[in-house]
Amino acid sequence: RTQAATAFQHIGSIDTPAQSDLLAAFLASKPGPASLELMVRALDESQVQLPDLVCQLAELCIETYGKDAGDITKSASASAMGLAKVVVRLYAQTEDSGIQSRCLTIIDEMERHRFLGLSDELRRLDR
């Protein structure tokens, strides 16, 4: 799964519908922590509108990483910083109030688990 996830390093260069299709297949594979980290990194580097499935990815990351995402000594913290960027970016990009609401719920959960990088991303959004 981890090796297959490296195929997503080019996800940022494809359009949103194609990203959505790939992300759906990825999520259906029940990825582990290392694979999730690769996907988050790839989406963080994407330059196009993020697919709404990012919410499902974020929820899975929160479930997988939990409090480790706030611990700088854990590898989950690196993924947490990228995930914060991706979720805040999706919130800012979308005009769908349902997706924005879901992003806010995800942000609340990330804050509850003290995900690294979340405060910085929220400050950037406020500017």
Short mmCIF file of C-alpha atoms in Angstrom, two decimals:
data_model
loop_
_atom_site.label_atom_id
_atom_site.label_comp_id
_atom_site.label_asym_id
_atom_site.label_seq_id
_atom_site.Cartn_x
_atom_site.Cartn_y
_atom_site.Cartn_z
CA ARG A 1 0.00 0.00 0.00
CA THR A 2 2.78 2.39 0.86
CA GLN A 3 4.54 1.71 -2.42
CA ALA A 4 1.28 2.14 -4.34
CA ALA A 5 0.70 5.45 -2.57
CA THR A 6 3.88 6.82 -4.14
CA ALA A 7 1.95 6.85 -7.42
CA PHE A 8 0.04 9.79 -5.99
CA GLN A 9 3.09 12.05 -5.94
CA HIS A 10 1.84 13.44 -9.26
CA ILE A 11 -1.75 13.93 -8.12
CA GLY A 12 -1.18 17.69 -7.98
CA SER A 13 -0.76 17.83 -11.73
CA ILE A 14 -4.16 16.33 -12.59
CA ASP A 15 -7.56 17.98 -12.54
CA THR A 16 -10.00 17.85 -9.63
CA PRO A 17 -12.31 15.10 -10.99
CA ALA A 18 -9.33 12.83 -11.66
CA GLN A 19 -7.94 13.60 -8.19
CA SER A 20 -11.30 12.66 -6.73
CA ASP A 21 -11.35 9.32 -8.56
CA LEU A 22 -7.83 8.45 -7.39
CA LEU A 23 -8.54 9.56 -3.85
CA ALA A 24 -11.71 7.43 -3.72
CA ALA A 25 -9.75 4.34 -4.82
CA PHE A 26 -7.03 5.15 -2.29
CA LEU A 27 -9.50 5.50 0.59
CA ALA A 28 -11.22 2.25 -0.40
CA SER A 29 -7.88 0.44 0.01
CA LYS A 30 -7.92 1.13 3.77
CA PRO A 31 -4.50 2.85 3.80
CA GLY A 32 -2.15 2.77 6.76
CA PRO A 33 -0.34 5.67 8.41
CA ALA A 34 2.63 5.72 6.00
CA SER A 35 0.35 5.72 2.95
CA LEU A 36 -1.81 8.47 4.46
CA GLU A 37 1.27 10.61 4.96
CA LEU A 38 2.24 10.23 1.29
CA MET A 39 -1.26 11.18 0.14
CA VAL A 40 -1.45 14.22 2.42
CA ARG A 41 1.93 15.40 1.14
CA ALA A 42 0.81 14.96 -2.48
CA LEU A 43 -2.44 16.89 -1.92
CA ASP A 44 -0.57 19.63 -0.08
CA GLU A 45 1.47 20.18 -3.23
CA SER A 46 -1.58 20.17 -5.53
CA GLN A 47 -2.29 23.43 -7.32
CA VAL A 48 -5.90 22.71 -8.37
CA GLN A 49 -9.21 22.81 -6.49
CA LEU A 50 -9.13 20.01 -3.94
CA PRO A 51 -11.79 17.30 -4.16
CA ASP A 52 -14.42 17.10 -1.42
CA LEU A 53 -13.11 13.62 -0.53
CA VAL A 54 -10.33 15.42 1.31
CA CYS A 55 -12.81 15.53 4.21
CA GLN A 56 -12.95 11.73 4.31
CA LEU A 57 -9.15 11.58 4.13
CA ALA A 58 -8.86 14.06 7.00
CA GLU A 59 -11.32 12.13 9.14
CA LEU A 60 -9.34 8.94 8.54
CA CYS A 61 -6.10 10.73 9.45
CA ILE A 62 -7.60 12.02 12.69
CA GLU A 63 -8.78 8.50 13.54
CA THR A 64 -5.40 7.00 12.64
CA TYR A 65 -3.07 9.57 14.18
CA GLY A 66 -5.07 10.85 17.14
CA LYS A 67 -2.96 12.55 19.77
CA ASP A 68 0.29 11.49 18.03
CA ALA A 69 -0.38 14.27 15.52
CA GLY A 70 0.41 16.82 18.21
CA ASP A 71 3.61 15.15 19.39
CA ILE A 72 6.69 16.42 17.54
CA THR A 73 8.53 13.20 18.43
CA LYS A 74 6.04 11.13 16.42
CA SER A 75 6.02 10.79 12.64
CA ALA A 76 2.30 11.59 12.63
CA SER A 77 3.13 15.22 13.42
CA ALA A 78 4.66 15.71 9.96
CA SER A 79 1.47 14.50 8.34
CA ALA A 80 -0.56 16.67 10.71
CA MET A 81 1.06 19.84 9.43
CA GLY A 82 0.31 18.96 5.83
CA LEU A 83 -3.22 17.92 6.68
CA ALA A 84 -3.86 21.24 8.39
CA LYS A 85 -2.87 23.04 5.19
CA VAL A 86 -5.07 20.82 3.04
CA VAL A 87 -8.19 21.09 5.21
CA VAL A 88 -7.93 24.86 5.64
CA ARG A 89 -7.32 25.22 1.91
CA LEU A 90 -10.37 23.12 1.05
CA TYR A 91 -12.46 25.24 3.43
CA ALA A 92 -11.26 28.43 1.72
CA GLN A 93 -11.67 27.05 -1.82
CA THR A 94 -15.16 25.63 -1.63
CA GLU A 95 -18.42 27.51 -1.84
CA ASP A 96 -20.39 24.46 -0.68
CA SER A 97 -21.69 25.26 2.82
CA GLY A 98 -21.95 21.55 3.65
CA ILE A 99 -18.26 20.98 2.88
CA GLN A 100 -17.30 24.13 4.77
CA SER A 101 -19.26 22.89 7.79
CA ARG A 102 -17.58 19.50 7.57
CA CYS A 103 -14.17 21.21 7.35
CA LEU A 104 -14.96 23.21 10.50
CA THR A 105 -15.89 20.00 12.33
CA ILE A 106 -12.62 18.44 11.17
CA ILE A 107 -10.70 21.53 12.31
CA ASP A 108 -12.37 21.26 15.74
CA GLU A 109 -11.28 17.61 15.98
CA MET A 110 -7.77 18.48 14.87
CA GLU A 111 -7.65 21.19 17.52
CA ARG A 112 -8.90 18.75 20.14
CA HIS A 113 -5.99 16.43 19.30
CA ARG A 114 -3.58 19.41 19.09
CA PHE A 115 -2.53 18.76 15.49
CA LEU A 116 0.71 20.57 14.75
CA GLY A 117 0.49 23.37 12.22
CA LEU A 118 -3.24 23.98 12.57
CA SER A 119 -2.94 27.30 14.42
CA ASP A 120 -0.52 28.62 11.80
CA GLU A 121 -2.86 27.71 8.95
CA LEU A 122 -5.84 29.31 10.67
CA ARG A 123 -3.85 32.51 11.17
CA ARG A 124 -2.98 32.57 7.47
CA LEU A 125 -6.64 32.18 6.59
CA ASP A 126 -7.55 35.14 8.82
CA ARG A 127 -5.19 37.47 6.94
#
